[in-house]
mmCIF file of C-alpha atoms in Angstrom:
data_model
loop_
_atom_site.group_PDB
_atom_site.id
_atom_site.type_symbol
_atom_site.label_atom_id
_atom_site.label_comp_id
_atom_site.label_asym_id
_atom_site.label_seq_id
_atom_site.Cartn_x
_atom_site.Cartn_y
_atom_site.Cartn_z
ATOM 1 C CA MET A 1 156.620 -128.627 -46.469
ATOM 2 C CA THR A 2 154.368 -129.469 -43.566
ATOM 3 C CA ALA A 3 151.120 -127.771 -42.652
ATOM 4 C CA ARG A 4 151.190 -125.645 -39.540
ATOM 5 C CA SER A 5 148.403 -124.520 -37.289
ATOM 6 C CA PRO A 6 147.867 -120.743 -36.875
ATOM 7 C CA GLU A 7 149.261 -121.051 -33.344
ATOM 8 C CA SER A 8 152.588 -122.409 -34.634
ATOM 9 C CA ILE A 9 152.850 -119.634 -37.216
ATOM 10 C CA ALA A 10 151.826 -116.590 -35.253
ATOM 11 C CA THR A 11 152.957 -114.901 -32.081
ATOM 12 C CA VAL A 12 150.813 -111.971 -30.943
ATOM 13 C CA HIS A 13 152.451 -108.566 -30.430
ATOM 14 C CA GLY A 14 151.282 -104.952 -30.311
ATOM 15 C CA THR A 15 150.077 -103.522 -33.621
ATOM 16 C CA SER A 16 152.069 -100.858 -35.519
ATOM 17 C CA ILE A 17 151.913 -99.451 -39.061
ATOM 18 C CA GLY A 18 154.714 -100.748 -41.249
ATOM 19 C CA ASN A 19 152.693 -101.882 -44.246
ATOM 20 C CA ARG A 20 152.592 -99.775 -47.401
ATOM 21 C CA LEU A 21 148.858 -100.248 -47.970
ATOM 22 C CA LEU A 22 147.875 -99.489 -44.379
ATOM 23 C CA ALA A 23 150.125 -96.417 -44.299
ATOM 24 C CA ALA A 24 148.314 -95.057 -47.362
ATOM 25 C CA LEU A 25 144.951 -95.016 -45.559
ATOM 26 C CA PRO A 26 143.567 -91.831 -43.976
ATOM 27 C CA PRO A 27 143.259 -92.146 -40.163
ATOM 28 C CA ALA A 28 139.476 -92.551 -40.190
ATOM 29 C CA ASP A 29 139.609 -95.384 -42.715
ATOM 30 C CA LEU A 30 142.519 -97.086 -40.960
ATOM 31 C CA GLY A 31 140.439 -96.840 -37.790
ATOM 32 C CA LEU A 32 137.915 -99.238 -39.323
ATOM 33 C CA LEU A 33 140.632 -101.922 -39.278
ATOM 34 C CA THR A 34 142.911 -101.300 -36.304
ATOM 35 C CA PRO A 35 140.455 -102.399 -33.569
ATOM 36 C CA HIS A 36 140.387 -105.833 -35.199
ATOM 37 C CA PHE A 37 144.126 -106.221 -35.864
ATOM 38 C CA ARG A 38 146.622 -108.337 -34.031
ATOM 39 C CA THR A 39 150.252 -108.317 -35.061
ATOM 40 C CA VAL A 40 151.698 -111.769 -35.623
ATOM 41 C CA SER A 41 155.165 -113.079 -36.417
ATOM 42 C CA PHE A 42 156.000 -115.870 -38.847
ATOM 43 C CA GLU A 43 159.120 -117.970 -39.195
ATOM 44 C CA PRO A 44 160.856 -119.130 -42.403
ATOM 45 C CA ASP A 45 158.959 -121.967 -44.104
ATOM 46 C CA ALA A 46 155.762 -121.188 -42.175
ATOM 47 C CA VAL A 47 152.712 -122.014 -44.295
ATOM 48 C CA LEU A 48 150.310 -119.072 -43.932
ATOM 49 C CA VAL A 49 147.689 -120.490 -46.265
ATOM 50 C CA ARG A 50 147.629 -123.774 -48.152
ATOM 51 C CA SER A 51 146.177 -124.363 -51.590
ATOM 52 C CA GLY A 52 142.522 -125.310 -51.161
ATOM 53 C CA ASP A 53 142.189 -123.564 -47.778
ATOM 54 C CA GLU A 54 139.718 -120.738 -47.244
ATOM 55 C CA LEU A 55 141.260 -117.257 -47.575
ATOM 56 C CA ASP A 56 140.948 -116.340 -43.904
ATOM 57 C CA PRO A 57 142.519 -114.428 -42.177
ATOM 58 C CA VAL A 58 144.015 -111.524 -44.138
ATOM 59 C CA TYR A 59 147.691 -110.583 -43.489
ATOM 60 C CA PHE A 60 149.276 -107.153 -44.021
ATOM 61 C CA PRO A 61 153.039 -107.831 -43.767
ATOM 62 C CA HIS A 62 155.276 -105.289 -42.003
ATOM 63 C CA SER A 63 158.479 -107.207 -42.767
ATOM 64 C CA GLY A 64 159.674 -110.485 -44.229
ATOM 65 C CA ALA A 65 158.871 -112.087 -47.568
ATOM 66 C CA ILE A 66 156.039 -114.448 -48.511
ATOM 67 C CA ALA A 67 156.119 -116.563 -51.676
ATOM 68 C CA PHE A 68 153.028 -117.767 -53.499
ATOM 69 C CA MET A 69 153.808 -121.338 -54.487
ATOM 70 C CA LEU A 70 151.917 -123.268 -57.152
ATOM 71 C CA ASP A 71 151.750 -126.990 -56.340
ATOM 72 C CA MET A 72 151.965 -129.200 -59.427
ATOM 73 C CA PRO A 73 150.421 -132.712 -59.727
ATOM 74 C CA ASP A 74 153.877 -134.346 -59.880
ATOM 75 C CA GLY A 75 154.806 -132.885 -56.487
ATOM 76 C CA GLN A 76 156.982 -130.058 -57.782
ATOM 77 C CA THR A 77 156.392 -126.455 -56.735
ATOM 78 C CA VAL A 78 157.230 -123.135 -58.377
ATOM 79 C CA ALA A 79 156.820 -119.570 -57.144
ATOM 80 C CA THR A 80 154.432 -117.247 -58.949
ATOM 81 C CA THR A 81 154.859 -114.069 -56.860
ATOM 82 C CA LEU A 82 156.702 -112.669 -53.862
ATOM 83 C CA MET A 83 155.080 -110.345 -51.334
ATOM 84 C CA GLY A 84 156.396 -108.149 -48.539
ATOM 85 C CA ARG A 85 155.344 -104.987 -46.728
ATOM 86 C CA GLU A 86 153.871 -103.554 -49.928
ATOM 87 C CA GLY A 87 151.039 -106.084 -50.059
ATOM 88 C CA ALA A 88 148.267 -108.012 -48.360
ATOM 89 C CA LEU A 89 147.902 -111.783 -48.266
ATOM 90 C CA ALA A 90 144.340 -113.075 -48.881
ATOM 91 C CA SER A 91 143.105 -109.675 -50.069
ATOM 92 C CA PHE A 92 140.901 -111.498 -52.602
ATOM 93 C CA SER A 93 138.679 -112.469 -49.667
ATOM 94 C CA VAL A 94 136.893 -109.125 -50.172
ATOM 95 C CA LEU A 95 135.056 -110.840 -53.033
ATOM 96 C CA GLY A 96 133.469 -113.241 -50.551
ATOM 97 C CA PRO A 97 134.435 -116.593 -49.012
ATOM 98 C CA SER A 98 136.765 -118.387 -51.412
ATOM 99 C CA LEU A 99 139.529 -120.977 -51.513
ATOM 100 C CA SER A 100 143.194 -120.256 -52.171
ATOM 101 C CA SER A 101 144.651 -121.475 -55.461
ATOM 102 C CA VAL A 102 148.241 -121.270 -54.148
ATOM 103 C CA THR A 103 150.211 -122.104 -51.013
ATOM 104 C CA ALA A 104 151.649 -119.013 -49.304
ATOM 105 C CA VAL A 105 154.978 -119.780 -47.604
ATOM 106 C CA ALA A 106 157.197 -117.421 -45.611
ATOM 107 C CA ARG A 107 160.608 -117.345 -47.304
ATOM 108 C CA VAL A 108 161.973 -114.709 -44.891
ATOM 109 C CA ALA A 109 160.759 -114.318 -41.299
ATOM 110 C CA GLY A 110 158.691 -111.256 -40.507
ATOM 111 C CA THR A 111 155.608 -109.760 -38.903
ATOM 112 C CA ALA A 112 152.141 -108.859 -40.158
ATOM 113 C CA SER A 113 148.881 -107.296 -39.064
ATOM 114 C CA GLN A 114 146.225 -109.993 -39.126
ATOM 115 C CA ILE A 115 142.461 -109.478 -39.420
ATOM 116 C CA SER A 116 139.613 -111.891 -40.049
ATOM 117 C CA ALA A 117 138.276 -111.946 -43.591
ATOM 118 C CA ALA A 118 134.779 -111.080 -42.347
ATOM 119 C CA LYS A 119 135.993 -107.965 -40.495
ATOM 120 C CA PHE A 120 138.067 -106.937 -43.490
ATOM 121 C CA ARG A 121 135.115 -107.319 -45.871
ATOM 122 C CA ALA A 122 132.969 -105.170 -43.581
ATOM 123 C CA ALA A 123 135.583 -102.377 -43.540
ATOM 124 C CA TYR A 124 136.102 -102.710 -47.293
ATOM 125 C CA ALA A 125 132.374 -102.178 -47.864
ATOM 126 C CA GLN A 126 132.394 -98.977 -45.762
ATOM 127 C CA SER A 127 135.544 -97.299 -47.085
ATOM 128 C CA ALA A 128 136.381 -96.048 -50.573
ATOM 129 C CA ALA A 129 139.991 -95.583 -49.457
ATOM 130 C CA ILE A 130 140.309 -99.237 -48.424
ATOM 131 C CA ARG A 131 138.756 -100.294 -51.718
ATOM 132 C CA ASN A 132 141.302 -98.146 -53.569
ATOM 133 C CA VAL A 133 144.391 -99.602 -51.839
ATOM 134 C CA VAL A 134 143.098 -103.140 -52.404
ATOM 135 C CA GLN A 135 142.497 -102.421 -56.083
ATOM 136 C CA VAL A 136 146.004 -100.953 -56.490
ATOM 137 C CA HIS A 137 147.519 -103.949 -54.708
ATOM 138 C CA VAL A 138 145.579 -106.494 -56.805
ATOM 139 C CA ARG A 139 146.653 -104.774 -60.023
ATOM 140 C CA ALA A 140 150.286 -104.803 -58.868
ATOM 141 C CA LEU A 141 149.945 -108.484 -57.990
ATOM 142 C CA MET A 142 148.514 -109.280 -61.422
ATOM 143 C CA LEU A 143 151.344 -107.346 -63.065
ATOM 144 C CA GLN A 144 153.917 -109.382 -61.142
ATOM 145 C CA LEU A 145 152.166 -112.627 -62.081
ATOM 146 C CA GLN A 146 152.285 -111.695 -65.765
ATOM 147 C CA HIS A 147 155.973 -110.764 -65.685
ATOM 148 C CA VAL A 148 156.987 -113.890 -63.754
ATOM 149 C CA ALA A 149 155.039 -116.127 -66.157
ATOM 150 C CA ALA A 150 156.759 -114.527 -69.158
ATOM 151 C CA CYS A 151 160.157 -114.636 -67.438
ATOM 152 C CA ASN A 152 159.810 -118.336 -66.600
ATOM 153 C CA ALA A 153 158.963 -119.106 -70.223
ATOM 154 C CA LEU A 154 161.645 -117.015 -71.934
ATOM 155 C CA HIS A 155 164.706 -116.571 -69.708
ATOM 156 C CA LEU A 156 167.561 -118.759 -68.495
ATOM 157 C CA VAL A 157 167.848 -119.983 -64.933
ATOM 158 C CA ASP A 158 170.743 -117.692 -63.952
ATOM 159 C CA GLY A 159 168.823 -114.553 -64.948
ATOM 160 C CA ARG A 160 165.695 -115.787 -63.189
ATOM 161 C CA MET A 161 167.611 -116.647 -60.016
ATOM 162 C CA ALA A 162 169.164 -113.179 -60.016
ATOM 163 C CA ARG A 163 165.659 -111.714 -60.284
ATOM 164 C CA TRP A 164 164.377 -113.713 -57.304
ATOM 165 C CA LEU A 165 167.435 -112.758 -55.225
ATOM 166 C CA LEU A 166 166.861 -109.080 -56.040
ATOM 167 C CA GLN A 167 163.198 -109.378 -55.084
ATOM 168 C CA LEU A 168 164.188 -110.978 -51.782
ATOM 169 C CA HIS A 169 166.798 -108.253 -51.221
ATOM 170 C CA ASP A 170 164.073 -105.621 -51.640
ATOM 171 C CA ARG A 171 162.455 -107.062 -48.529
ATOM 172 C CA VAL A 172 165.574 -107.736 -46.405
ATOM 173 C CA PRO A 173 167.514 -104.949 -44.605
ATOM 174 C CA ASP A 174 171.042 -106.048 -45.586
ATOM 175 C CA ASP A 175 173.048 -107.849 -48.262
ATOM 176 C CA LEU A 176 173.011 -111.225 -46.482
ATOM 177 C CA LEU A 177 169.851 -113.023 -47.528
ATOM 178 C CA PRO A 178 168.527 -115.747 -45.210
ATOM 179 C CA VAL A 179 167.594 -118.208 -47.940
ATOM 180 C CA THR A 180 168.613 -121.817 -48.549
ATOM 181 C CA GLN A 181 169.375 -123.474 -51.852
ATOM 182 C CA GLU A 182 166.348 -125.697 -51.282
ATOM 183 C CA ALA A 183 164.138 -122.601 -50.999
ATOM 184 C CA LEU A 184 165.663 -121.190 -54.189
ATOM 185 C CA ALA A 185 164.977 -124.490 -55.956
ATOM 186 C CA GLN A 186 161.312 -124.186 -54.956
ATOM 187 C CA LEU A 187 161.132 -120.552 -56.093
ATOM 188 C CA LEU A 188 162.599 -121.458 -59.470
ATOM 189 C CA GLY A 189 160.891 -124.821 -59.899
ATOM 190 C CA VAL A 190 164.219 -126.579 -60.587
ATOM 191 C CA ARG A 191 166.337 -129.278 -58.966
ATOM 192 C CA ARG A 192 168.763 -128.516 -56.161
ATOM 193 C CA THR A 193 171.689 -129.463 -58.412
ATOM 194 C CA THR A 194 170.606 -126.779 -60.897
ATOM 195 C CA VAL A 195 170.637 -124.200 -58.104
ATOM 196 C CA THR A 196 174.159 -125.269 -57.076
ATOM 197 C CA LEU A 197 175.449 -124.911 -60.652
ATOM 198 C CA THR A 198 173.690 -121.576 -61.141
ATOM 199 C CA MET A 199 175.010 -120.250 -57.841
ATOM 200 C CA SER A 200 178.530 -121.091 -59.038
ATOM 201 C CA LYS A 201 177.960 -118.978 -62.155
ATOM 202 C CA LEU A 202 176.720 -116.036 -60.084
ATOM 203 C CA ARG A 203 179.686 -116.395 -57.738
ATOM 204 C CA ALA A 204 182.096 -116.365 -60.703
ATOM 205 C CA ALA A 205 180.434 -113.152 -61.927
ATOM 206 C CA GLY A 206 180.940 -111.555 -58.497
ATOM 207 C CA ALA A 207 177.176 -111.226 -57.963
ATOM 208 C CA VAL A 208 177.198 -113.657 -55.018
ATOM 209 C CA PRO A 209 180.417 -113.150 -52.999
ATOM 210 C CA SER A 210 179.551 -116.008 -50.651
ATOM 211 C CA ASP A 211 176.966 -118.736 -50.281
ATOM 212 C CA ARG A 212 177.079 -120.573 -46.994
ATOM 213 C CA ARG A 213 174.485 -122.816 -45.428
ATOM 214 C CA GLY A 214 171.233 -120.906 -45.054
ATOM 215 C CA PHE A 215 172.567 -117.527 -46.274
ATOM 216 C CA VAL A 216 173.423 -115.914 -49.603
ATOM 217 C CA GLU A 217 175.543 -112.750 -49.692
ATOM 218 C CA ILE A 218 174.919 -110.584 -52.740
ATOM 219 C CA ASP A 219 176.593 -107.694 -54.546
ATOM 220 C CA ARG A 220 173.489 -105.862 -55.692
ATOM 221 C CA ALA A 221 175.015 -103.868 -58.547
ATOM 222 C CA ARG A 222 176.605 -106.975 -60.076
ATOM 223 C CA LEU A 223 173.476 -109.025 -59.461
ATOM 224 C CA GLU A 224 171.422 -106.446 -61.359
ATOM 225 C CA SER A 225 173.854 -106.694 -64.252
ATOM 226 C CA VAL A 226 173.244 -110.441 -64.652
ATOM 227 C CA ALA A 227 169.502 -110.408 -63.926
ATOM 228 C CA CYS A 228 167.088 -110.573 -66.825
ATOM 229 C CA GLY A 229 165.379 -107.333 -67.800
ATOM 230 C CA CYS A 230 162.104 -108.407 -66.178
ATOM 231 C CA TYR A 231 163.175 -107.255 -62.720
ATOM 232 C CA ALA A 232 163.807 -103.564 -63.469
ATOM 233 C CA LEU A 233 160.808 -103.290 -65.807
ATOM 234 C CA MET A 234 158.441 -104.954 -63.347
ATOM 235 C CA GLN A 235 159.623 -102.912 -60.360
ATOM 236 C CA ARG A 236 159.438 -99.631 -62.267
ATOM 237 C CA LYS A 237 155.830 -100.298 -63.254
ATOM 238 C CA ILE A 238 154.834 -101.331 -59.721
ATOM 239 C CA ASP A 239 156.624 -98.371 -58.099
ATOM 240 C CA ARG A 240 154.927 -95.946 -60.499
ATOM 241 C CA MET A 241 151.556 -97.511 -59.797
ATOM 242 C CA TYR A 242 151.985 -97.217 -56.026
ATOM 243 C CA CYS A 243 153.388 -93.674 -56.128
ATOM 244 C CA GLN A 244 150.668 -92.355 -58.425
ATOM 245 C CA GLU A 245 147.668 -94.144 -56.937
ATOM 246 C CA LEU A 246 148.388 -94.296 -53.205
ATOM 247 C CA SER A 247 148.183 -90.609 -52.402
ATOM 248 C CA ALA A 248 148.448 -90.642 -48.596
ATOM 249 C CA PRO A 249 151.852 -90.258 -46.845
ATOM 250 C CA GLN A 250 154.004 -93.371 -47.148
ATOM 251 C CA PRO A 251 156.094 -95.266 -44.580
ATOM 252 C CA ALA A 252 159.704 -94.169 -44.079
ATOM 253 C CA LEU A 253 160.972 -97.140 -46.131
ATOM 254 C CA ALA A 254 160.123 -97.412 -49.815
ATOM 255 C CA PRO A 255 158.412 -100.650 -50.922
ATOM 256 C CA PHE A 256 161.370 -101.536 -53.132
ATOM 257 C CA ARG A 257 164.962 -100.407 -53.403
ATOM 258 C CA GLU A 258 165.759 -98.179 -56.363
ATOM 259 C CA THR A 259 167.691 -100.326 -58.805
ATOM 260 C CA THR A 260 170.811 -99.289 -60.660
ATOM 261 C CA ALA A 261 168.831 -99.547 -63.888
ATOM 262 C CA LEU A 262 166.161 -97.175 -62.608
ATOM 263 C CA ARG A 263 168.676 -94.631 -61.299
ATOM 264 C CA SER A 264 170.338 -94.459 -64.706
ATOM 265 C CA GLY A 265 167.068 -94.468 -66.600
ATOM 266 C CA ARG A 266 168.062 -97.744 -68.278
ATOM 267 C CA VAL A 267 165.184 -100.186 -68.766
#
């Protein structure tokens, strides 16, 4: 994973609202941010922030998926969270200038509204609505961190891989996920050979109809059936939190797909 300059990560476009947090803001509060936004695009494997870097700028994703990777002393990496259009990267910068404890890597290409940390802090100080959406997002992020930590400690690799694939699917518009086995190995913190063996198990269960270079096709219903219970429980809690505490009208697309488990009331 090589470091990239902001210029190699981002391409400037016109700004639009596709982010769950931004869409929850009243127009006047959103107006504190929009003059300072530029919309950028990021490619797969783009490093948006590296561990030890200052948290600046702040990204509000409109599409794509960003993984927070923890770099271990032996050179291995493991994912702690996954973020898409429901979140904000570097939102902790509202607390003041600080360094990132993780490396944020784009796992799926997408776009985001970008704003400097200083401009974001100034708007945050002026707006109770901005403070509320940041607080909701941080609580959801902490909830995901707790569930992933417990899942990594207690559950087998096949259930954990199914969970990560479902989380990626929540942020991708179709059933063909643009993810490599190497990327899955980094998400799981395992060797590539372990991913290959686990993928074979999922394919035998019908959860992954095909796995060709750079893409994984999934059968969502079957994938949910082999995933550990963490996925449905975590998503239900996060969805409830967002629906109850972000009161403004939401974007046309929900932050997460409704899972089979949630539709049947089974968690």
